Amino acid sequence: MAFRILHISPYYLPDTNFGGPTFSVSSLCEALVKSDVEVTVFTVSYNKEDVLPKKTILNGVNVIYFKGDFGSPCQWSAQLLDALKREVGNYDIVHLNTWWNLLIFKSLKIIKTQNIPIVISLRGMLGQYSFAHRKTLLKKVFQEQYGNKLLQGTAILATSKLEAGEISERTGKPIKDIPVLPNLINLKIRPTLTTGRASGFKIGFLSRLHHKKGIDNLLQAIPDCPDVDEVIIGGDGDEAYVNSLKEEVVRLGIANKVNFVGWVSDEDKTAFFKTFDVFVLPSYHENFANVVAEAWGAGKPTIITPEVGLSNFVEQYDVGWLCEATPGSTADALNLAYNEKDKWALKARNAQKLASDKFTNDRIIDDYMQLYKRITDSKSAKTVLGINAYHADASAAIYKDGELIAAVEEERFTRVKHFAGFPKLAIDFCLKEAGRTINEV
C-alpha cells in the first residue's frame, strides 16, 4: 500500500495571491507524487463560482477545495474541519502549513486526538518580523501560553538554519531537534546570464510587493548609486502599497530609472532574468526566499540581507554580497557590486553550481521522504513513562522502545530539595523531550 500523506494549507494552486508558500507547498506535493506517494491536499477555494467541496487532480495531486468561512488567507472552514474529523485516520502522516491561523490550530487539535504523526512548516511565522508587526502582544502571549503547547508532539520543520534558530528561541525546542530542509520550488537551472557589461548597471527585484521585502530601502538607496541605470521591479501586491512605491519613486527623482513590470510568470522568468546584472532582495525577513534560489539558478549574483534564510550561503559560496536592511547599507552593497563587476562571471558560475547542488527537487525530495519515514517510525515506537511520586525525590523518566530518552527529578524545576509531591514539571519535560503528549504513552 502506498504511503499516504495529507497536506493541509489555507492556500493552494491555482490561487497565487499569497506568494511563495503556495508554490512551495504545491511543488513539494507534486514531487512526492512522482516518488510514488499518495498525496491529498485539504485547502480552501477563493473562487466564488466554485461549488464546494470540490475534488480535483492537479498535477497528480488529489486536491479537495472547501468553503472558507472568513479570512484572507482563510482562518476557518467548517467544511474542511468536518472532513478532517472523518478522514484523518486514513493517512499515515499529516503535514500542516503556516501558523497564526485558526484553521491550522483547530486542525492540530483534531489530528492529535487520532494519534496521527504531524509535521508542521511554520513558514517563518515565529520570526522576529512576525512578532514586530501586527497584533504583536497578542502573538507573544498566545505563543507562550498556548501555541507552544499546541506544537508539542509535532515535528516542526524549518527551511533554513536561520528559521530553525528562530523556532528554537520561541518554542524552547532544542535546535538539534528541528530538521532543516529547503523549500521545493521546481527550480530550473537556466543558462548563465551574467558576464558583465562594458558600462551601466542594471539591478533586478522579484517578489510579492510588500513592506517586508525592503523595497523602500532599495528605492531610497538608488540616488546614492550613480552607476545604476535601471531598477527592474517584478511582482505585484496590494494596490495602495504599489501606488505608494510609485509615488516614492517620483519623490526621489528616480522615475527615469525604475521600471515596474508587474507579475512575472514562471514561463517569463528566463526572459526576466536576462534583463539585469545583479539580483537584490533587501528583505526585513525571509525564512527561506524562493526567489533567491531561482536567481542563483539563473546565474545571478545576489545582494541580500542577513535576515534572509539563505544568507549563510552568500559568502560561503561567493555568490554575492550582504547588506543590512537600511538604505545606506543597500547603497554601499550596490556600489561595491558595481566596483567588483569583474567578479560577476565567477559569482554567476558559483551561484548556478550552488543551486544545482542544493536546491533542485531531486536533491531534496529524498530528504523529505526520509523525514516522513523517521517520524512515522518514531510515532509507532512503544513509549513508557515512569513516575515516582508522593515521597522523597519525586521524578519522571521516559523510554521509547526500551531506550531511555529523558529522566529528571522534580526538584530541578521547583528548587525544593527532595521534593515529595507529584512531579508534574518533570513529566512535562520528559514528554517534550520524547515528542509525545500524555495521551501517547
Tab-separated table of C-alpha atoms in Angstrom:
chain	number	residue	atom	x	y	z
A	1	MET	CA	0.000	0.000	0.000
A	2	ALA	CA	1.308	3.463	-0.920
A	3	PHE	CA	2.451	5.853	1.781
A	4	ARG	CA	-0.415	8.329	2.354
A	5	ILE	CA	0.223	11.960	3.242
A	6	LEU	CA	-2.370	14.631	3.923
A	7	HIS	CA	-1.296	18.256	3.467
A	8	ILE	CA	-3.440	20.987	4.991
A	9	SER	CA	-2.918	24.534	3.785
A	10	PRO	CA	-5.144	27.635	3.667
A	11	TYR	CA	-3.830	28.329	0.146
A	12	TYR	CA	-3.004	26.210	-2.901
A	13	LEU	CA	-2.834	26.491	-6.655
A	14	PRO	CA	-4.293	27.917	-8.805
A	15	ASP	CA	-4.570	30.774	-6.281
A	16	THR	CA	-1.235	32.634	-6.170
A	17	ASN	CA	-2.203	35.696	-4.130
A	18	PHE	CA	-0.302	34.548	-1.053
A	19	GLY	CA	3.133	34.404	-2.656
A	20	GLY	CA	5.938	31.883	-2.329
A	21	PRO	CA	4.374	29.489	0.213
A	22	THR	CA	1.707	28.495	-2.334
A	23	PHE	CA	4.370	27.372	-4.781
A	24	SER	CA	6.467	25.681	-2.091
A	25	VAL	CA	3.527	23.584	-0.873
A	26	SER	CA	2.419	22.607	-4.371
A	27	SER	CA	5.966	21.797	-5.530
A	28	LEU	CA	6.501	19.504	-2.543
A	29	CYS	CA	3.192	17.717	-3.102
A	30	GLU	CA	3.907	17.216	-6.813
A	31	ALA	CA	7.408	15.889	-6.118
A	32	LEU	CA	6.020	13.451	-3.536
A	33	VAL	CA	3.558	12.097	-6.106
A	34	LYS	CA	6.463	11.486	-8.503
A	35	SER	CA	8.075	9.475	-5.684
A	36	ASP	CA	5.016	7.178	-5.617
A	37	VAL	CA	3.456	8.765	-2.526
A	38	GLU	CA	-0.317	9.149	-2.348
A	39	VAL	CA	-0.843	12.840	-1.577
A	40	THR	CA	-4.088	14.601	-0.699
A	41	VAL	CA	-4.393	18.328	-0.052
A	42	PHE	CA	-7.150	19.877	2.055
A	43	THR	CA	-7.358	23.556	1.174
A	44	VAL	CA	-9.778	26.439	0.645
A	45	SER	CA	-11.196	27.868	-2.568
A	46	TYR	CA	-11.204	31.624	-3.098
A	47	ASN	CA	-13.235	31.295	-6.308
A	48	LYS	CA	-16.812	32.379	-5.613
A	49	GLU	CA	-18.020	30.379	-8.628
A	50	ASP	CA	-16.880	27.009	-7.236
A	51	VAL	CA	-19.434	24.504	-5.930
A	52	LEU	CA	-17.820	23.263	-2.729
A	53	PRO	CA	-16.390	20.959	-1.609
A	54	LYS	CA	-14.710	20.314	-4.960
A	55	LYS	CA	-12.382	17.390	-5.669
A	56	THR	CA	-9.838	17.507	-8.475
A	57	ILE	CA	-6.476	16.113	-9.509
A	58	LEU	CA	-3.912	18.851	-10.108
A	59	ASN	CA	-0.538	17.740	-11.487
A	60	GLY	CA	-1.107	14.303	-9.982
A	61	VAL	CA	-2.110	15.606	-6.543
A	62	ASN	CA	-5.556	14.897	-5.078
A	63	VAL	CA	-6.801	18.344	-4.081
A	64	ILE	CA	-10.032	18.991	-2.202
A	65	TYR	CA	-11.181	22.607	-2.055
A	66	PHE	CA	-13.508	23.553	0.797
A	67	LYS	CA	-15.581	26.615	1.570
A	68	GLY	CA	-13.788	29.217	3.651
A	69	ASP	CA	-15.931	30.919	6.276
A	70	PHE	CA	-13.800	34.030	6.826
A	71	GLY	CA	-10.324	35.492	6.453
A	72	SER	CA	-7.795	36.011	3.676
A	73	PRO	CA	-5.933	33.744	3.869
A	74	CYS	CA	-8.788	31.693	5.245
A	75	GLN	CA	-8.936	31.442	9.041
A	76	TRP	CA	-11.797	28.951	9.363
A	77	SER	CA	-13.540	26.322	7.275
A	78	ALA	CA	-16.221	24.230	8.948
A	79	GLN	CA	-16.389	22.050	5.811
A	80	LEU	CA	-12.674	21.267	5.958
A	81	LEU	CA	-12.663	20.577	9.690
A	82	ASP	CA	-15.646	18.231	9.436
A	83	ALA	CA	-13.923	16.301	6.656
A	84	LEU	CA	-10.722	16.160	8.698
A	85	LYS	CA	-12.557	14.607	11.654
A	86	ARG	CA	-13.998	11.919	9.380
A	87	GLU	CA	-10.957	11.125	7.262
A	88	VAL	CA	-7.720	11.889	9.122
A	89	GLY	CA	-7.404	8.275	10.255
A	90	ASN	CA	-6.930	7.253	6.603
A	91	TYR	CA	-3.472	8.846	6.426
A	92	ASP	CA	-0.025	7.812	7.641
A	93	ILE	CA	1.075	11.373	8.401
A	94	VAL	CA	-0.312	14.913	8.178
A	95	HIS	CA	1.741	17.927	7.092
A	96	LEU	CA	0.367	21.316	8.157
A	97	ASN	CA	1.458	24.562	6.512
A	98	THR	CA	1.701	28.025	8.147
A	99	TRP	CA	0.940	29.417	11.629
A	100	TRP	CA	-1.138	32.267	13.112
A	101	ASN	CA	-4.158	30.615	11.584
A	102	LEU	CA	-7.235	29.370	13.464
A	103	LEU	CA	-7.836	26.674	10.862
A	104	ILE	CA	-4.374	25.250	11.480
A	105	PHE	CA	-4.743	25.486	15.269
A	106	LYS	CA	-8.029	23.571	15.214
A	107	SER	CA	-6.672	21.024	12.733
A	108	LEU	CA	-3.797	20.327	15.121
A	109	LYS	CA	-6.186	19.554	17.948
A	110	ILE	CA	-8.278	17.225	15.784
A	111	ILE	CA	-5.273	15.297	14.451
A	112	LYS	CA	-3.802	14.818	17.921
A	113	THR	CA	-6.973	13.038	19.091
A	114	GLN	CA	-6.307	10.398	16.404
A	115	ASN	CA	-2.621	9.929	17.303
A	116	ILE	CA	-1.531	10.583	13.704
A	117	PRO	CA	2.081	11.812	13.216
A	118	ILE	CA	2.236	15.547	12.465
A	119	VAL	CA	4.759	17.645	10.557
A	120	ILE	CA	4.301	21.406	10.550
A	121	SER	CA	6.018	24.018	8.391
A	122	LEU	CA	5.652	27.375	10.144
A	123	ARG	CA	6.715	29.389	7.062
A	124	GLY	CA	8.687	31.951	9.033
A	125	MET	CA	5.794	32.843	11.319
A	126	LEU	CA	7.864	32.581	14.507
A	127	GLY	CA	10.472	35.003	13.196
A	128	GLN	CA	11.230	38.395	14.712
A	129	TYR	CA	9.476	40.268	11.895
A	130	SER	CA	6.200	38.471	12.611
A	131	PHE	CA	6.346	39.397	16.298
A	132	ALA	CA	7.221	43.012	15.499
A	133	HIS	CA	4.319	43.660	13.093
A	134	ARG	CA	0.561	43.386	13.672
A	135	LYS	CA	-1.009	42.104	16.899
A	136	THR	CA	2.429	41.817	18.481
A	137	LEU	CA	1.331	41.476	22.110
A	138	LEU	CA	-1.431	39.010	21.239
A	139	LYS	CA	1.034	36.830	19.301
A	140	LYS	CA	3.561	36.853	22.120
A	141	VAL	CA	1.010	35.939	24.797
A	142	PHE	CA	-0.663	33.292	22.616
A	143	GLN	CA	2.599	31.611	21.710
A	144	GLU	CA	3.842	31.473	25.291
A	145	GLN	CA	0.556	30.376	26.854
A	146	TYR	CA	-0.972	28.190	24.152
A	147	GLY	CA	0.997	27.934	20.915
A	148	ASN	CA	3.976	26.070	22.325
A	149	LYS	CA	1.656	23.508	23.931
A	150	LEU	CA	-0.081	23.003	20.580
A	151	LEU	CA	3.263	22.302	18.954
A	152	GLN	CA	4.278	19.670	21.499
A	153	GLY	CA	4.411	16.211	19.976
A	154	THR	CA	4.803	17.555	16.430
A	155	ALA	CA	7.814	17.594	14.133
A	156	ILE	CA	8.499	21.277	13.416
A	157	LEU	CA	10.240	21.705	10.069
A	158	ALA	CA	12.472	24.689	9.233
A	159	THR	CA	13.549	25.706	5.741
A	160	SER	CA	16.850	27.295	6.805
A	161	LYS	CA	19.267	27.454	9.734
A	162	LEU	CA	18.025	30.976	10.381
A	163	GLU	CA	14.434	29.782	10.767
A	164	ALA	CA	15.493	26.833	12.938
A	165	GLY	CA	17.150	29.262	15.335
A	166	GLU	CA	14.029	31.424	15.488
A	167	ILE	CA	11.818	28.400	16.169
A	168	SER	CA	14.128	27.184	18.910
A	169	GLU	CA	14.146	30.615	20.552
A	170	ARG	CA	10.346	30.890	20.580
A	171	THR	CA	9.444	27.302	21.488
A	172	GLY	CA	12.376	26.175	23.621
A	173	LYS	CA	12.793	23.156	21.339
A	174	PRO	CA	16.483	22.223	21.029
A	175	ILE	CA	17.794	23.340	17.664
A	176	LYS	CA	19.231	19.849	17.073
A	177	ASP	CA	15.662	18.512	17.105
A	178	ILE	CA	14.442	20.874	14.375
A	179	PRO	CA	15.062	19.354	10.922
A	180	VAL	CA	16.121	21.826	8.227
A	181	LEU	CA	15.005	21.089	4.671
A	182	PRO	CA	14.865	23.650	1.844
A	183	ASN	CA	11.656	24.511	0.056
A	184	LEU	CA	10.948	22.572	-3.108
A	185	ILE	CA	10.330	25.147	-5.832
A	186	ASN	CA	10.728	23.184	-9.092
A	187	LEU	CA	13.985	25.082	-9.544
A	188	LYS	CA	15.210	25.446	-13.097
A	189	ILE	CA	18.899	25.822	-13.876
A	190	ARG	CA	18.698	28.442	-16.601
A	191	PRO	CA	21.505	29.500	-18.968
A	192	THR	CA	24.235	31.529	-17.241
A	193	LEU	CA	23.147	35.065	-17.932
A	194	THR	CA	25.679	37.342	-16.229
A	195	THR	CA	29.076	38.150	-17.706
A	196	GLY	CA	29.398	41.889	-17.032
A	197	ARG	CA	28.757	44.735	-19.459
A	198	ALA	CA	31.139	47.445	-20.610
A	199	SER	CA	29.112	50.175	-18.896
A	200	GLY	CA	25.972	50.693	-16.871
A	201	PHE	CA	24.470	48.643	-14.099
A	202	LYS	CA	21.023	47.079	-14.158
A	203	ILE	CA	19.604	45.524	-10.998
A	204	GLY	CA	16.519	43.350	-10.579
A	205	PHE	CA	13.991	42.625	-7.850
A	206	LEU	CA	11.286	39.952	-7.975
A	207	SER	CA	8.828	39.110	-5.220
A	208	ARG	CA	5.453	39.932	-3.773
A	209	LEU	CA	5.385	43.705	-3.310
A	210	HIS	CA	5.110	44.020	0.458
A	211	HIS	CA	6.725	46.134	3.162
A	212	LYS	CA	8.594	43.082	4.477
A	213	LYS	CA	10.613	42.889	1.271
A	214	GLY	CA	12.539	46.109	1.977
A	215	ILE	CA	11.675	47.710	-1.367
A	216	ASP	CA	11.642	51.119	0.320
A	217	ASN	CA	15.304	50.667	1.277
A	218	LEU	CA	16.184	49.688	-2.274
A	219	LEU	CA	14.488	52.735	-3.792
A	220	GLN	CA	15.984	55.128	-1.251
A	221	ALA	CA	19.441	53.703	-1.994
A	222	ILE	CA	19.337	54.452	-5.714
A	223	PRO	CA	20.103	58.221	-5.547
A	224	ASP	CA	23.412	57.279	-3.897
A	225	CYS	CA	24.297	54.780	-6.628
A	226	PRO	CA	25.232	56.824	-9.721
A	227	ASP	CA	26.239	53.780	-11.774
A	228	VAL	CA	22.798	52.151	-11.508
A	229	ASP	CA	20.986	52.986	-14.723
A	230	GLU	CA	17.898	50.777	-14.315
A	231	VAL	CA	15.971	49.095	-11.490
A	232	ILE	CA	13.586	46.421	-12.759
A	233	ILE	CA	10.930	45.512	-10.200
A	234	GLY	CA	8.885	42.404	-10.845
A	235	GLY	CA	5.874	41.280	-8.811
A	236	ASP	CA	2.557	42.637	-7.646
A	237	GLY	CA	0.838	43.352	-4.349
A	238	ASP	CA	-1.739	45.463	-2.596
A	239	GLU	CA	-2.724	48.279	-4.950
A	240	ALA	CA	-2.390	51.016	-2.329
A	241	TYR	CA	1.113	49.830	-1.380
A	242	VAL	CA	2.240	49.579	-5.004
A	243	ASN	CA	0.971	53.110	-5.624
A	244	SER	CA	2.893	54.341	-2.579
A	245	LEU	CA	6.087	52.848	-4.031
A	246	LYS	CA	5.494	54.606	-7.340
A	247	GLU	CA	4.921	57.882	-5.502
A	248	GLU	CA	8.197	57.326	-3.633
A	249	VAL	CA	9.998	56.828	-6.950
A	250	VAL	CA	8.738	60.218	-8.146
A	251	ARG	CA	9.622	61.890	-4.839
A	252	LEU	CA	13.175	60.536	-5.022
A	253	GLY	CA	13.592	61.771	-8.598
A	254	ILE	CA	14.416	58.314	-9.989
A	255	ALA	CA	11.360	57.728	-12.190
A	256	ASN	CA	13.630	57.532	-15.247
A	257	LYS	CA	15.491	54.573	-13.684
A	258	VAL	CA	12.744	52.454	-12.096
A	259	ASN	CA	10.589	50.106	-14.130
A	260	PHE	CA	7.660	48.242	-12.516
A	261	VAL	CA	6.991	45.259	-14.804
A	262	GLY	CA	4.231	43.572	-12.757
A	263	TRP	CA	3.648	39.867	-12.217
A	264	VAL	CA	6.266	37.582	-13.791
A	265	SER	CA	5.054	34.061	-14.594
A	266	ASP	CA	7.332	31.039	-14.425
A	267	GLU	CA	7.361	30.907	-18.215
A	268	ASP	CA	8.582	34.513	-18.364
A	269	LYS	CA	11.316	34.243	-15.735
A	270	THR	CA	14.136	33.337	-18.120
A	271	ALA	CA	13.437	36.487	-20.126
A	272	PHE	CA	13.089	38.494	-16.905
A	273	PHE	CA	16.449	37.372	-15.506
A	274	LYS	CA	18.129	38.331	-18.789
A	275	THR	CA	17.248	41.990	-18.273
A	276	PHE	CA	19.621	42.796	-15.371
A	277	ASP	CA	23.055	42.090	-13.909
A	278	VAL	CA	22.573	41.619	-10.151
A	279	PHE	CA	19.537	40.490	-8.160
A	280	VAL	CA	18.620	42.386	-4.966
A	281	LEU	CA	16.329	41.325	-2.094
A	282	PRO	CA	16.901	43.695	0.871
A	283	SER	CA	14.183	41.998	2.913
A	284	TYR	CA	13.473	42.554	6.598
A	285	HIS	CA	12.778	38.825	6.985
A	286	GLU	CA	12.581	35.687	4.832
A	287	ASN	CA	12.551	32.227	6.367
A	288	PHE	CA	13.876	30.875	3.033
A	289	ALA	CA	13.431	33.138	-0.062
A	290	ASN	CA	12.461	31.007	-3.055
A	291	VAL	CA	13.330	33.758	-5.499
A	292	VAL	CA	16.946	33.958	-4.299
A	293	ALA	CA	17.435	30.280	-5.147
A	294	GLU	CA	15.780	30.968	-8.515
A	295	ALA	CA	18.161	33.873	-9.137
A	296	TRP	CA	21.129	31.611	-8.393
A	297	GLY	CA	19.692	29.035	-10.778
A	298	ALA	CA	19.702	31.762	-13.430
A	299	GLY	CA	23.331	32.597	-12.720
A	300	LYS	CA	22.650	35.894	-10.961
A	301	PRO	CA	24.929	37.292	-8.253
A	302	THR	CA	22.735	38.497	-5.402
A	303	ILE	CA	22.587	41.193	-2.750
A	304	ILE	CA	20.527	40.093	0.269
A	305	THR	CA	20.269	40.851	3.979
A	306	PRO	CA	21.356	38.581	6.859
A	307	GLU	CA	17.626	38.254	7.682
A	308	VAL	CA	17.093	36.211	4.503
A	309	GLY	CA	17.151	32.488	5.278
A	310	LEU	CA	19.672	31.700	2.522
A	311	SER	CA	22.120	34.427	3.556
A	312	ASN	CA	24.596	31.956	5.082
A	313	PHE	CA	25.399	30.720	1.553
A	314	VAL	CA	26.401	34.129	0.142
A	315	GLU	CA	29.921	34.386	1.499
A	316	GLN	CA	30.432	30.648	1.914
A	317	TYR	CA	29.935	30.033	-1.815
A	318	ASP	CA	30.948	33.517	-3.068
A	319	VAL	CA	27.669	34.217	-4.842
A	320	GLY	CA	27.124	37.882	-3.982
A	321	TRP	CA	27.149	40.487	-1.237
A	322	LEU	CA	25.350	41.095	2.063
A	323	CYS	CA	23.763	44.335	3.238
A	324	GLU	CA	21.748	45.461	6.220
A	325	ALA	CA	18.064	46.343	5.776
A	326	THR	CA	18.758	50.083	5.518
A	327	PRO	CA	19.064	52.460	2.539
A	328	GLY	CA	22.666	53.308	3.355
A	329	SER	CA	23.856	49.731	3.624
A	330	THR	CA	21.921	48.766	0.490
A	331	ALA	CA	23.602	51.601	-1.402
A	332	ASP	CA	27.039	50.527	-0.160
A	333	ALA	CA	26.425	46.956	-1.333
A	334	LEU	CA	25.208	48.124	-4.756
A	335	ASN	CA	28.273	50.323	-5.239
A	336	LEU	CA	30.571	47.509	-4.115
A	337	ALA	CA	28.888	45.096	-6.513
A	338	TYR	CA	29.419	47.503	-9.403
A	339	ASN	CA	33.070	48.087	-8.486
A	340	GLU	CA	33.551	44.310	-8.443
A	341	LYS	CA	31.911	43.744	-11.805
A	342	ASP	CA	34.980	41.778	-12.913
A	343	LYS	CA	33.805	39.105	-10.421
A	344	TRP	CA	30.242	38.834	-11.776
A	345	ALA	CA	31.001	35.943	-14.117
A	346	LEU	CA	32.701	33.926	-11.353
A	347	LYS	CA	29.883	34.610	-8.909
A	348	ALA	CA	27.376	33.607	-11.611
A	349	ARG	CA	29.072	30.233	-12.066
A	350	ASN	CA	29.261	29.734	-8.314
A	351	ALA	CA	25.569	30.600	-7.988
A	352	GLN	CA	24.481	28.057	-10.567
A	353	LYS	CA	26.619	25.332	-9.037
A	354	LEU	CA	25.159	26.099	-5.602
A	355	ALA	CA	21.609	25.985	-6.969
A	356	SER	CA	22.275	22.704	-8.762
A	357	ASP	CA	23.955	21.091	-5.743
A	358	LYS	CA	21.498	22.215	-3.056
A	359	PHE	CA	18.102	23.317	-4.341
A	360	THR	CA	16.842	21.166	-7.204
A	361	ASN	CA	13.940	18.838	-6.440
A	362	ASP	CA	15.899	15.640	-6.964
A	363	ARG	CA	18.435	16.800	-4.354
A	364	ILE	CA	15.755	17.481	-1.744
A	365	ILE	CA	12.815	15.095	-2.127
A	366	ASP	CA	14.643	12.038	-0.746
A	367	ASP	CA	15.383	14.006	2.435
A	368	TYR	CA	11.665	14.745	2.829
A	369	MET	CA	10.820	11.075	2.329
A	370	GLN	CA	13.370	10.045	4.956
A	371	LEU	CA	11.974	12.653	7.356
A	372	TYR	CA	8.394	11.381	6.946
A	373	LYS	CA	9.521	7.776	7.439
A	374	ARG	CA	11.591	8.640	10.507
A	375	ILE	CA	8.644	10.463	12.080
A	376	THR	CA	6.136	7.680	11.401
A	377	ASP	CA	8.568	5.047	12.688
A	378	SER	CA	9.183	7.098	15.831
A	379	LYS	CA	5.460	7.578	16.371
A	380	SER	CA	4.868	3.833	16.273
A	381	ALA	CA	7.599	3.187	18.856
A	382	LYS	CA	6.306	1.973	22.214
A	383	THR	CA	6.672	4.785	24.758
A	384	VAL	CA	6.689	4.209	28.513
A	385	LEU	CA	6.504	6.986	31.100
A	386	GLY	CA	7.704	6.137	34.598
A	387	ILE	CA	6.624	8.267	37.585
A	388	ASN	CA	7.980	8.356	41.125
A	389	ALA	CA	5.537	10.420	43.230
A	390	TYR	CA	4.480	11.378	46.750
A	391	HIS	CA	7.701	10.546	48.561
A	392	ALA	CA	11.220	11.968	48.581
A	393	ASP	CA	12.913	12.728	45.237
A	394	ALA	CA	9.779	12.686	43.074
A	395	SER	CA	10.828	12.190	39.445
A	396	ALA	CA	9.886	11.006	35.956
A	397	ALA	CA	11.581	9.047	33.172
A	398	ILE	CA	10.515	8.190	29.626
A	399	TYR	CA	11.569	5.358	27.279
A	400	LYS	CA	10.989	4.707	23.583
A	401	ASP	CA	11.287	1.062	22.550
A	402	GLY	CA	13.409	0.408	25.626
A	403	GLU	CA	15.753	3.365	25.049
A	404	LEU	CA	15.950	5.995	27.788
A	405	ILE	CA	15.071	9.397	26.339
A	406	ALA	CA	14.975	11.526	29.494
A	407	ALA	CA	14.934	11.244	33.288
A	408	VAL	CA	14.749	14.107	35.774
A	409	GLU	CA	13.802	14.907	39.368
A	410	GLU	CA	11.099	17.473	40.143
A	411	GLU	CA	13.471	19.421	42.393
A	412	ARG	CA	15.349	20.533	39.266
A	413	PHE	CA	12.327	22.717	38.469
A	414	THR	CA	10.880	23.541	41.893
A	415	ARG	CA	14.259	24.088	43.606
A	416	VAL	CA	12.831	22.249	46.622
A	417	LYS	CA	15.297	19.630	47.822
A	418	HIS	CA	13.894	16.073	47.951
A	419	PHE	CA	10.507	17.279	46.654
A	420	ALA	CA	7.877	14.698	47.662
A	421	GLY	CA	4.767	15.703	45.705
A	422	PHE	CA	3.571	14.926	42.177
A	423	PRO	CA	6.327	15.514	39.549
A	424	LYS	CA	4.225	17.443	37.007
A	425	LEU	CA	7.086	19.579	35.694
A	426	ALA	CA	9.375	16.572	35.372
A	427	ILE	CA	6.654	14.748	33.423
A	428	ASP	CA	6.149	17.738	31.107
A	429	PHE	CA	9.900	17.869	30.476
A	430	CYS	CA	10.106	14.155	29.647
A	431	LEU	CA	7.129	14.307	27.285
A	432	LYS	CA	8.627	17.281	25.477
A	433	GLU	CA	11.996	15.552	25.097
A	434	ALA	CA	10.286	12.479	23.659
A	435	GLY	CA	7.973	14.456	21.382
A	436	ARG	CA	4.903	12.895	22.969
A	437	THR	CA	1.697	14.011	24.617
A	438	ILE	CA	0.327	12.313	27.722
A	439	ASN	CA	-2.242	10.509	25.550
A	440	GLU	CA	0.537	8.872	23.523
A	441	VAL	CA	2.248	6.939	26.327
